[in-house]
Structure formats: C-alpha cells, structure tokens
PDB file of N, CA and C in Angstrom:
ATOM      1  N   MET G  11      53.322 -86.842  54.554  1.00  0.00           N
ATOM      2  CA  MET G  11      54.722 -87.394  54.930  1.00  0.00           C
ATOM      3  C   MET G  11      55.614 -87.299  54.116  1.00  0.00           C
ATOM      4  N   ARG G  12      55.340 -87.669  52.752  1.00  0.00           N
ATOM      5  CA  ARG G  12      56.493 -87.866  51.612  1.00  0.00           C
ATOM      6  C   ARG G  12      57.064 -86.056  51.113  1.00  0.00           C
ATOM      7  N   ARG G  13      56.088 -84.821  51.243  1.00  0.00           N
ATOM      8  CA  ARG G  13      56.583 -84.089  51.336  1.00  0.00           C
ATOM      9  C   ARG G  13      57.346 -82.935  52.759  1.00  0.00           C
ATOM     10  N   THR G  14      57.206 -83.976  53.460  1.00  0.00           N
ATOM     11  CA  THR G  14      58.101 -83.023  54.933  1.00  0.00           C
ATOM     12  C   THR G  14      59.247 -83.778  54.347  1.00  0.00           C
ATOM     13  N   THR G  15      59.531 -85.075  54.386  1.00  0.00           N
ATOM     14  CA  THR G  15      60.617 -86.006  53.620  1.00  0.00           C
ATOM     15  C   THR G  15      61.739 -85.640  52.620  1.00  0.00           C
ATOM     16  N   LEU G  16      60.926 -84.883  51.663  1.00  0.00           N
ATOM     17  CA  LEU G  16      61.364 -84.048  50.469  1.00  0.00           C
ATOM     18  C   LEU G  16      62.240 -82.579  50.964  1.00  0.00           C
ATOM     19  N   ALA G  17      61.340 -81.663  51.475  1.00  0.00           N
ATOM     20  CA  ALA G  17      61.868 -80.447  51.919  1.00  0.00           C
ATOM     21  C   ALA G  17      62.799 -80.862  53.409  1.00  0.00           C
ATOM     22  N   LEU G  18      62.946 -81.596  53.802  1.00  0.00           N
ATOM     23  CA  LEU G  18      63.965 -81.542  55.166  1.00  0.00           C
ATOM     24  C   LEU G  18      65.103 -82.198  54.036  1.00  0.00           C
ATOM     25  N   ALA G  19      65.202 -83.104  52.832  1.00  0.00           N
ATOM     26  CA  ALA G  19      66.018 -83.923  52.603  1.00  0.00           C
ATOM     27  C   ALA G  19      66.427 -82.366  51.470  1.00  0.00           C
ATOM     28  N   SER G  20      65.877 -81.207  50.702  1.00  0.00           N
ATOM     29  CA  SER G  20      66.195 -80.358  49.703  1.00  0.00           C
ATOM     30  C   SER G  20      67.155 -79.634  51.274  1.00  0.00           C
ATOM     31  N   ALA G  21      66.478 -79.329  51.854  1.00  0.00           N
ATOM     32  CA  ALA G  21      67.073 -78.446  53.397  1.00  0.00           C
ATOM     33  C   ALA G  21      68.718 -79.050  53.353  1.00  0.00           C
ATOM     34  N   ALA G  22      68.900 -79.871  53.315  1.00  0.00           N
ATOM     35  CA  ALA G  22      70.407 -80.892  53.961  1.00  0.00           C
ATOM     36  C   ALA G  22      71.143 -80.264  53.043  1.00  0.00           C
ATOM     37  N   GLU G  23      71.473 -80.188  51.640  1.00  0.00           N
ATOM     38  CA  GLU G  23      72.442 -79.478  50.913  1.00  0.00           C
ATOM     39  C   GLU G  23      72.917 -77.879  51.599  1.00  0.00           C
ATOM     40  N   PRO G  24      71.695 -77.140  51.573  1.00  0.00           N
ATOM     41  CA  PRO G  24      72.143 -75.666  52.016  1.00  0.00           C
ATOM     42  C   PRO G  24      72.733 -75.581  53.647  1.00  0.00           C
ATOM     43  N   THR G  25      72.080 -76.360  54.223  1.00  0.00           N
ATOM     44  CA  THR G  25      72.617 -76.215  55.902  1.00  0.00           C
ATOM     45  C   THR G  25      73.741 -76.787  55.406  1.00  0.00           C
ATOM     46  N   GLY G  26      74.523 -77.815  54.855  1.00  0.00           N
ATOM     47  CA  GLY G  26      76.087 -78.422  54.758  1.00  0.00           C
ATOM     48  C   GLY G  26      76.496 -77.077  53.989  1.00  0.00           C
ATOM     49  N   LEU G  27      76.312 -76.486  53.628  1.00  0.00           N
ATOM     50  CA  LEU G  27      76.926 -75.651  52.310  1.00  0.00           C
ATOM     51  C   LEU G  27      76.947 -74.254  53.544  1.00  0.00           C
ATOM     52  N   ALA G  28      76.028 -74.019  54.482  1.00  0.00           N
ATOM     53  CA  ALA G  28      76.396 -73.117  55.543  1.00  0.00           C
ATOM     54  C   ALA G  28      77.090 -73.831  56.291  1.00  0.00           C
ATOM     55  N   LEU G  29      77.303 -74.651  56.804  1.00  0.00           N
ATOM     56  CA  LEU G  29      78.209 -74.922  58.028  1.00  0.00           C
ATOM     57  C   LEU G  29      79.291 -75.007  57.419  1.00  0.00           C
ATOM     58  N   ALA G  30      80.180 -75.408  56.068  1.00  0.00           N
ATOM     59  CA  ALA G  30      81.144 -74.892  55.192  1.00  0.00           C
ATOM     60  C   ALA G  30      81.700 -73.660  55.339  1.00  0.00           C
ATOM     61  N   ALA G  31      80.669 -72.859  54.930  1.00  0.00           N
ATOM     62  CA  ALA G  31      81.078 -71.817  54.873  1.00  0.00           C
ATOM     63  C   ALA G  31      81.246 -71.208  56.467  1.00  0.00           C
ATOM     64  N   LEU G  32      80.707 -71.807  57.379  1.00  0.00           N
ATOM     65  CA  LEU G  32      81.115 -71.281  58.919  1.00  0.00           C
ATOM     66  C   LEU G  32      82.531 -72.015  59.247  1.00  0.00           C
ATOM     67  N   SER G  33      82.698 -72.863  58.813  1.00  0.00           N
ATOM     68  CA  SER G  33      83.931 -73.116  59.032  1.00  0.00           C
ATOM     69  C   SER G  33      84.953 -72.541  58.467  1.00  0.00           C
ATOM     70  N   ALA G  34      85.246 -72.145  57.074  1.00  0.00           N
ATOM     71  CA  ALA G  34      86.014 -71.040  56.731  1.00  0.00           C
ATOM     72  C   ALA G  34      86.000 -69.791  56.968  1.00  0.00           C
ATOM     73  N   ALA G  35      84.741 -69.321  57.924  1.00  0.00           N
ATOM     74  CA  ALA G  35      85.110 -68.112  58.552  1.00  0.00           C
ATOM     75  C   ALA G  35      85.946 -68.160  60.016  1.00  0.00           C
ATOM     76  N   VAL G  36      85.548 -69.487  60.570  1.00  0.00           N
ATOM     77  CA  VAL G  36      86.436 -69.645  61.741  1.00  0.00           C
ATOM     78  C   VAL G  36      87.978 -69.840  61.236  1.00  0.00           C
ATOM     79  N   HIS G  37      88.249 -70.141  59.981  1.00  0.00           N
ATOM     80  CA  HIS G  37      89.587 -69.860  59.685  1.00  0.00           C
ATOM     81  C   HIS G  37      90.129 -68.786  59.349  1.00  0.00           C
ATOM     82  N   HIS G  38      89.620 -68.207  58.951  1.00  0.00           N
ATOM     83  CA  HIS G  38      89.944 -66.963  58.617  1.00  0.00           C
ATOM     84  C   HIS G  38      89.946 -65.992  60.324  1.00  0.00           C
ATOM     85  N   LEU G  39      89.067 -66.251  60.715  1.00  0.00           N
ATOM     86  CA  LEU G  39      89.294 -65.608  62.460  1.00  0.00           C
ATOM     87  C   LEU G  39      90.885 -66.386  62.932  1.00  0.00           C
ATOM     88  N   GLY G  40      90.999 -67.261  62.585  1.00  0.00           N
ATOM     89  CA  GLY G  40      92.388 -67.899  63.179  1.00  0.00           C
ATOM     90  C   GLY G  40      93.592 -67.301  62.407  1.00  0.00           C
ATOM     91  N   HIS G  41      93.489 -66.846  60.982  1.00  0.00           N
ATOM     92  CA  HIS G  41      94.061 -66.149  60.649  1.00  0.00           C
ATOM     93  C   HIS G  41      94.583 -64.680  60.959  1.00  0.00           C
ATOM     94  N   LEU G  42      93.307 -64.134  61.264  1.00  0.00           N
ATOM     95  CA  LEU G  42      93.057 -62.557  61.546  1.00  0.00           C
ATOM     96  C   LEU G  42      93.593 -63.056  63.553  1.00  0.00           C
ATOM     97  N   ALA G  43      93.841 -63.826  63.980  1.00  0.00           N
ATOM     98  CA  ALA G  43      94.554 -64.172  65.309  1.00  0.00           C
ATOM     99  C   ALA G  43      96.267 -64.307  65.137  1.00  0.00           C
ATOM    100  N   ASP G  44      96.256 -64.851  63.847  1.00  0.00           N
ATOM    101  CA  ASP G  44      97.390 -64.774  63.995  1.00  0.00           C
ATOM    102  C   ASP G  44      98.721 -63.282  63.565  1.00  0.00           C
ATOM    103  N   LEU G  45      97.332 -62.477  62.770  1.00  0.00           N
ATOM    104  CA  LEU G  45      98.196 -61.099  62.233  1.00  0.00           C
ATOM    105  C   LEU G  45      98.325 -60.652  63.124  1.00  0.00           C
ATOM    106  N   SER G  46      97.586 -60.913  64.071  1.00  0.00           N
ATOM    107  CA  SER G  46      97.806 -59.909  65.465  1.00  0.00           C
ATOM    108  C   SER G  46      99.292 -59.690  66.289  1.00  0.00           C
ATOM    109  N   HIS G  47      99.495 -61.083  66.105  1.00  0.00           N
ATOM    110  CA  HIS G  47     101.021 -61.393  66.946  1.00  0.00           C
ATOM    111  C   HIS G  47     102.109 -60.647  65.912  1.00  0.00           C
ATOM    112  N   GLN G  48     101.901 -60.288  64.681  1.00  0.00           N
ATOM    113  CA  GLN G  48     102.988 -60.035  63.715  1.00  0.00           C
ATOM    114  C   GLN G  48     103.169 -58.486  64.122  1.00  0.00           C
ATOM    115  N   PRO G  49     104.691 -58.138  63.507  1.00  0.00           N
ATOM    116  CA  PRO G  49     104.873 -56.685  63.995  1.00  0.00           C
ATOM    117  C   PRO G  49     103.638 -55.601  62.869  1.00  0.00           C
ATOM    118  N   PRO G  50     103.586 -54.441  63.014  1.00  0.00           N
ATOM    119  CA  PRO G  50     102.947 -53.777  62.410  1.00  0.00           C
ATOM    120  C   PRO G  50     103.741 -53.110  61.422  1.00  0.00           C
ATOM    121  N   GLY G  51     102.372 -53.122  60.607  1.00  0.00           N
ATOM    122  CA  GLY G  51     103.542 -52.672  59.269  1.00  0.00           C
ATOM    123  C   GLY G  51     102.070 -52.550  57.873  1.00  0.00           C
ATOM    124  N   ARG G  52     102.431 -51.688  57.082  1.00  0.00           N
ATOM    125  CA  ARG G  52     101.475 -51.868  55.657  1.00  0.00           C
ATOM    126  C   ARG G  52     101.286 -53.693  55.232  1.00  0.00           C
ATOM    127  N   ALA G  53     102.466 -53.992  54.815  1.00  0.00           N
ATOM    128  CA  ALA G  53     101.726 -55.867  54.426  1.00  0.00           C
ATOM    129  C   ALA G  53     100.737 -56.394  55.899  1.00  0.00           C
ATOM    130  N   ARG G  54     100.906 -56.285  56.802  1.00  0.00           N
ATOM    131  CA  ARG G  54      99.890 -56.735  57.978  1.00  0.00           C
ATOM    132  C   ARG G  54      98.909 -56.172  57.822  1.00  0.00           C
ATOM    133  N   ASP G  55      98.575 -54.433  57.715  1.00  0.00           N
ATOM    134  CA  ASP G  55      97.456 -54.142  57.908  1.00  0.00           C
ATOM    135  C   ASP G  55      96.508 -54.426  56.229  1.00  0.00           C
ATOM    136  N   ARG G  56      96.887 -54.742  55.441  1.00  0.00           N
ATOM    137  CA  ARG G  56      96.688 -55.254  54.284  1.00  0.00           C
ATOM    138  C   ARG G  56      95.898 -56.752  53.985  1.00  0.00           C
ATOM    139  N   ALA G  57      96.977 -57.810  54.957  1.00  0.00           N
ATOM    140  CA  ALA G  57      96.596 -58.951  55.286  1.00  0.00           C
ATOM    141  C   ALA G  57      95.415 -58.779  56.244  1.00  0.00           C
ATOM    142  N   ILE G  58      95.423 -57.952  57.285  1.00  0.00           N
ATOM    143  CA  ILE G  58      94.399 -57.669  57.942  1.00  0.00           C
ATOM    144  C   ILE G  58      92.844 -57.672  57.125  1.00  0.00           C
ATOM    145  N   THR G  59      93.032 -56.581  56.626  1.00  0.00           N
ATOM    146  CA  THR G  59      91.520 -56.219  55.745  1.00  0.00           C
ATOM    147  C   THR G  59      90.922 -56.842  54.973  1.00  0.00           C
ATOM    148  N   THR G  60      92.155 -57.397  54.282  1.00  0.00           N
ATOM    149  CA  THR G  60      91.897 -59.266  53.239  1.00  0.00           C
ATOM    150  C   THR G  60      91.108 -59.681  54.150  1.00  0.00           C
ATOM    151  N   GLU G  61      91.855 -60.383  55.401  1.00  0.00           N
ATOM    152  CA  GLU G  61      91.513 -61.217  55.947  1.00  0.00           C
ATOM    153  C   GLU G  61      89.655 -61.233  56.710  1.00  0.00           C
ATOM    154  N   HIS G  62      89.482 -59.681  56.861  1.00  0.00           N
ATOM    155  CA  HIS G  62      88.460 -59.290  57.642  1.00  0.00           C
ATOM    156  C   HIS G  62      87.571 -59.071  56.820  1.00  0.00           C
ATOM    157  N   GLN G  63      87.690 -59.289  55.161  1.00  0.00           N
ATOM    158  CA  GLN G  63      86.647 -58.542  54.211  1.00  0.00           C
ATOM    159  C   GLN G  63      86.023 -60.384  54.004  1.00  0.00           C
ATOM    160  N   ARG G  64      87.466 -61.224  53.778  1.00  0.00           N
ATOM    161  CA  ARG G  64      87.048 -63.130  53.555  1.00  0.00           C
ATOM    162  C   ARG G  64      85.809 -63.467  54.852  1.00  0.00           C
ATOM    163  N   LEU G  65      86.472 -62.948  56.014  1.00  0.00           N
ATOM    164  CA  LEU G  65      85.266 -63.390  57.413  1.00  0.00           C
ATOM    165  C   LEU G  65      84.037 -62.414  56.872  1.00  0.00           C
ATOM    166  N   GLU G  66      83.893 -61.802  56.366  1.00  0.00           N
ATOM    167  CA  GLU G  66      82.705 -61.114  56.357  1.00  0.00           C
ATOM    168  C   GLU G  66      81.970 -61.601  55.400  1.00  0.00           C
ATOM    169  N   ASP G  67      83.045 -62.308  54.250  1.00  0.00           N
ATOM    170  CA  ASP G  67      82.247 -62.936  53.149  1.00  0.00           C
ATOM    171  C   ASP G  67      81.508 -64.785  53.542  1.00  0.00           C
ATOM    172  N   ARG G  68      82.700 -65.167  54.176  1.00  0.00           N
ATOM    173  CA  ARG G  68      81.815 -66.356  54.375  1.00  0.00           C
ATOM    174  C   ARG G  68      80.635 -66.552  55.576  1.00  0.00           C
ATOM    175  N   LEU G  69      80.783 -65.278  56.311  1.00  0.00           N
ATOM    176  CA  LEU G  69      79.437 -64.591  57.521  1.00  0.00           C
ATOM    177  C   LEU G  69      78.575 -64.924  56.465  1.00  0.00           C
ATOM    178  N   GLY G  70      78.419 -64.116  55.405  1.00  0.00           N
ATOM    179  CA  GLY G  70      77.124 -64.006  54.665  1.00  0.00           C
ATOM    180  C   GLY G  70      76.876 -64.792  53.995  1.00  0.00           C
ATOM    181  N   ASP G  71      78.025 -66.067  53.406  1.00  0.00           N
ATOM    182  CA  ASP G  71      77.716 -67.071  52.730  1.00  0.00           C
ATOM    183  C   ASP G  71      76.648 -67.798  53.802  1.00  0.00           C
ATOM    184  N   SER G  72      77.355 -68.095  54.859  1.00  0.00           N
ATOM    185  CA  SER G  72      76.567 -68.721  55.967  1.00  0.00           C
ATOM    186  C   SER G  72      75.134 -68.292  56.593  1.00  0.00           C
ATOM    187  N   ARG G  73      75.099 -67.345  56.091  1.00  0.00           N
ATOM    188  CA  ARG G  73      73.628 -66.804  56.684  1.00  0.00           C
ATOM    189  C   ARG G  73      72.497 -67.055  54.954  1.00  0.00           C
ATOM    190  N   SER G  74      72.939 -66.836  54.041  1.00  0.00           N
ATOM    191  CA  SER G  74      72.658 -66.954  52.550  1.00  0.00           C
ATOM    192  C   SER G  74      71.982 -68.487  52.702  1.00  0.00           C
ATOM    193  N   TYR G  75      72.838 -69.382  52.720  1.00  0.00           N
ATOM    194  CA  TYR G  75      72.944 -70.781  52.948  1.00  0.00           C
ATOM    195  C   TYR G  75      71.380 -71.438  54.153  1.00  0.00           C
ATOM    196  N   LEU G  76      71.858 -70.546  55.441  1.00  0.00           N
ATOM    197  CA  LEU G  76      70.522 -70.764  56.363  1.00  0.00           C
ATOM    198  C   LEU G  76      69.458 -70.464  55.880  1.00  0.00           C
ATOM    199  N   ALA G  77      69.668 -69.246  55.248  1.00  0.00           N
ATOM    200  CA  ALA G  77      68.173 -68.696  54.947  1.00  0.00           C
ATOM    201  C   ALA G  77      67.661 -69.807  53.624  1.00  0.00           C
ATOM    202  N   ARG G  78      68.610 -70.532  52.874  1.00  0.00           N
ATOM    203  CA  ARG G  78      67.430 -71.076  51.700  1.00  0.00           C
ATOM    204  C   ARG G  78      66.890 -72.157  52.756  1.00  0.00           C
ATOM    205  N   ALA G  79      68.061 -73.262  53.466  1.00  0.00           N
ATOM    206  CA  ALA G  79      67.256 -74.118  54.277  1.00  0.00           C
ATOM    207  C   ALA G  79      66.067 -73.818  55.048  1.00  0.00           C
ATOM    208  N   ALA G  80      66.097 -72.538  55.825  1.00  0.00           N
ATOM    209  CA  ALA G  80      64.780 -72.315  56.555  1.00  0.00           C
ATOM    210  C   ALA G  80      63.639 -72.454  55.716  1.00  0.00           C
ATOM    211  N   LYS G  81      63.692 -72.160  54.183  1.00  0.00           N
ATOM    212  CA  LYS G  81      62.949 -71.772  53.446  1.00  0.00           C
ATOM    213  C   LYS G  81      62.456 -72.997  53.030  1.00  0.00           C
ATOM    214  N   HIS G  82      62.976 -74.141  52.715  1.00  0.00           N
ATOM    215  CA  HIS G  82      62.561 -75.409  52.525  1.00  0.00           C
ATOM    216  C   HIS G  82      62.019 -76.041  54.075  1.00  0.00           C
ATOM    217  N   VAL G  83      62.423 -75.899  55.046  1.00  0.00           N
ATOM    218  CA  VAL G  83      62.139 -76.488  55.884  1.00  0.00           C
ATOM    219  C   VAL G  83      60.744 -75.475  56.610  1.00  0.00           C
ATOM    220  N   ARG G  84      60.315 -74.489  55.896  1.00  0.00           N
ATOM    221  CA  ARG G  84      59.130 -73.595  56.255  1.00  0.00           C
ATOM    222  C   ARG G  84      57.935 -73.915  55.190  1.00  0.00           C
ATOM    223  N   ALA G  85      58.300 -74.597  54.351  1.00  0.00           N
ATOM    224  CA  ALA G  85      57.443 -74.810  52.722  1.00  0.00           C
ATOM    225  C   ALA G  85      56.740 -75.857  53.797  1.00  0.00           C
ATOM    226  N   ALA G  86      57.878 -77.111  54.384  1.00  0.00           N
ATOM    227  CA  ALA G  86      57.238 -78.436  54.515  1.00  0.00           C
ATOM    228  C   ALA G  86      56.476 -78.287  55.482  1.00  0.00           C
ATOM    229  N   ALA G  87      56.504 -76.768  56.426  1.00  0.00           N
ATOM    230  CA  ALA G  87      55.440 -76.936  57.644  1.00  0.00           C
ATOM    231  C   ALA G  87      54.510 -76.425  57.031  1.00  0.00           C
ATOM    232  N   ASP G  88      54.364 -75.533  56.070  1.00  0.00           N
ATOM    233  CA  ASP G  88      53.109 -74.605  55.481  1.00  0.00           C
ATOM    234  C   ASP G  88      52.842 -75.737  54.768  1.00  0.00           C
ATOM    235  N   THR G  89      53.240 -77.236  54.185  1.00  0.00           N
ATOM    236  CA  THR G  89      52.244 -77.726  53.664  1.00  0.00           C
ATOM    237  C   THR G  89      51.634 -79.071  54.258  1.00  0.00           C
ATOM    238  N   ARG G  90      51.692 -79.413  55.648  1.00  0.00           N
ATOM    239  CA  ARG G  90      51.395 -80.109  56.785  1.00  0.00           C
ATOM    240  C   ARG G  90      49.971 -80.110  57.167  1.00  0.00           C
ATOM    241  N   THR G  91      49.239 -81.093  56.736  1.00  0.00           N
ATOM    242  CA  THR G  91      47.886 -81.031  57.392  1.00  0.00           C
ATOM    243  C   THR G  91      47.918 -80.938  59.029  1.00  0.00           C
ATOM    244  N   PRO G  92      47.556 -80.011  60.033  1.00  0.00           N
ATOM    245  CA  PRO G  92      47.623 -80.053  61.288  1.00  0.00           C
ATOM    246  C   PRO G  92      46.918 -81.192  61.466  1.00  0.00           C
ATOM    247  N   PRO G  93      46.886 -81.688  62.868  1.00  0.00           N
ATOM    248  CA  PRO G  93      46.435 -83.345  63.517  1.00  0.00           C
ATOM    249  C   PRO G  93      44.988 -82.671  63.731  1.00  0.00           C
ATOM    250  N   ALA G  94      44.480 -83.547  63.571  1.00  0.00           N
ATOM    251  CA  ALA G  94      42.843 -83.598  64.116  1.00  0.00           C
ATOM    252  C   ALA G  94      42.574 -83.550  65.333  1.00  0.00           C
ATOM    253  N   ALA G  95      41.661 -82.228  65.855  1.00  0.00           N
ATOM    254  CA  ALA G  95      41.867 -81.635  66.969  1.00  0.00           C
ATOM    255  C   ALA G  95      40.359 -82.819  67.768  1.00  0.00           C
ATOM    256  N   THR G  96      41.019 -83.002  68.939  1.00  0.00           N
ATOM    257  CA  THR G  96      40.404 -84.044  70.088  1.00  0.00           C
ATOM    258  C   THR G  96      39.636 -83.687  70.586  1.00  0.00           C
ATOM    259  N   ALA G  97      38.315 -84.181  71.006  1.00  0.00           N
ATOM    260  CA  ALA G  97      37.792 -83.309  71.952  1.00  0.00           C
ATOM    261  C   ALA G  97      38.423 -83.537  73.430  1.00  0.00           C
ATOM    262  N   VAL G  98      38.013 -82.596  74.191  1.00  0.00           N
ATOM    263  CA  VAL G  98      38.244 -82.273  75.397  1.00  0.00           C
ATOM    264  C   VAL G  98      37.351 -82.278  76.527  1.00  0.00           C
ATOM    265  N   PRO G  99      37.201 -83.179  77.357  1.00  0.00           N
ATOM    266  CA  PRO G  99      36.352 -83.056  78.208  1.00  0.00           C
ATOM    267  C   PRO G  99      36.362 -82.751  79.301  1.00  0.00           C
ATOM    268  N   SER G 100      34.799 -81.655  79.180  1.00  0.00           N
ATOM    269  CA  SER G 100      34.518 -80.779  80.327  1.00  0.00           C
ATOM    270  C   SER G 100      35.054 -80.880  81.779  1.00  0.00           C
ATOM    271  N   PRO G 101      34.953 -80.050  82.365  1.00  0.00           N
ATOM    272  CA  PRO G 101      35.593 -80.549  83.991  1.00  0.00           C
ATOM    273  C   PRO G 101      34.328 -81.275  84.516  1.00  0.00           C
ATOM    274  N   SER G 102      33.309 -80.951  84.489  1.00  0.00           N
ATOM    275  CA  SER G 102      31.975 -81.672  84.979  1.00  0.00           C
ATOM    276  C   SER G 102      31.876 -83.407  84.700  1.00  0.00           C
ATOM    277  N   ALA G 103      32.043 -83.378  83.379  1.00  0.00           N
ATOM    278  CA  ALA G 103      32.077 -84.632  82.792  1.00  0.00           C
ATOM    279  C   ALA G 103      33.219 -85.257  83.682  1.00  0.00           C
ATOM    280  N   THR G 104      34.611 -85.058  83.925  1.00  0.00           N
ATOM    281  CA  THR G 104      35.282 -85.655  84.024  1.00  0.00           C
ATOM    282  C   THR G 104      35.406 -86.342  85.599  1.00  0.00           C
ATOM    283  N   THR G 105      34.371 -85.255  86.750  1.00  0.00           N
ATOM    284  CA  THR G 105      34.256 -85.210  87.909  1.00  0.00           C
ATOM    285  C   THR G 105      33.733 -86.376  88.472  1.00  0.00           C
ATOM    286  N   THR G 106      33.352 -87.349  89.498  1.00  0.00           N
ATOM    287  CA  THR G 106      32.779 -88.811  89.707  1.00  0.00           C
ATOM    288  C   THR G 106      31.947 -88.390  90.806  1.00  0.00           C
ATOM    289  N   PRO G 107      30.519 -88.244  90.068  1.00  0.00           N
ATOM    290  CA  PRO G 107      29.774 -87.943  91.697  1.00  0.00           C
ATOM    291  C   PRO G 107      29.620 -88.274  93.131  1.00  0.00           C
ATOM    292  N   SER G 108      29.359 -87.422  93.815  1.00  0.00           N
ATOM    293  CA  SER G 108      29.498 -88.107  95.145  1.00  0.00           C
ATOM    294  C   SER G 108      28.293 -89.114  95.549  1.00  0.00           C
ATOM    295  N   ARG G 109      28.771 -89.836  96.259  1.00  0.00           N
ATOM    296  CA  ARG G 109      27.679 -91.095  96.907  1.00  0.00           C
ATOM    297  C   ARG G 109      27.146 -90.024  98.148  1.00  0.00           C
ATOM    298  N   SER G 110      25.921 -90.354  98.393  1.00  0.00           N
ATOM    299  CA  SER G 110      25.765 -90.141 100.001  1.00  0.00           C
ATOM    300  C   SER G 110      25.614 -90.933 100.885  1.00  0.00           C
ATOM    301  N   LEU G 111      26.025 -91.635 102.116  1.00  0.00           N
ATOM    302  CA  LEU G 111      25.580 -92.249 102.788  1.00  0.00           C
ATOM    303  C   LEU G 111      24.621 -92.340 103.963  1.00  0.00           C
TER     304      LEU G 111
END
C-alpha cells in the first residue's frame, strides 16, 4: 500500500505540469484565434507561425509529462500483489437437491 501511495504521489507533480502545459496551449490557441481576426500581412503571418510553434511545444510538453505520470502509476500497478483468488463454487454445489414427495 505504501508503494502505491508513493507512486501516486510521485505522479502528481508531472500530472500538474501536464495540466499547466495544457493550459498554456489553450492560451496560445486564444492568441491564434485573435490573430485570425487581424488584417493579413507579414507581421500577422510571423505571429501565427510563432504562436503555432508555441502551441505545438506546449502540447508536446503536456504529452511528455503525462507519459512520465503514467510511468509512475504503471510502476505502482506492477508492484502490487494480486488479490488472493477465491474458489468459485461449482454449479452442482450451489443447487439444492429436490425433494420427492
């Protein structure tokens, strides 16, 4: 139980970082939406290219952080001992004998 708790706790940081990166990506999407309403031109094209690259970078960061968090959770799952198997009663043992009258 302690290992699982520690693994989940260690996954919290990269998960938080992934959410922060995703939030930044949404911010860049907002910039791209604003830029789409500006008049065409070289400055706008450069700004769109820059924002698009920043968006891709933040999405990549988010993916990397989520992969790291998944690694911690997977490690916790791999170290857990499976629960003891319980015997399943056979169908003949669960039926009640019929009484003859």
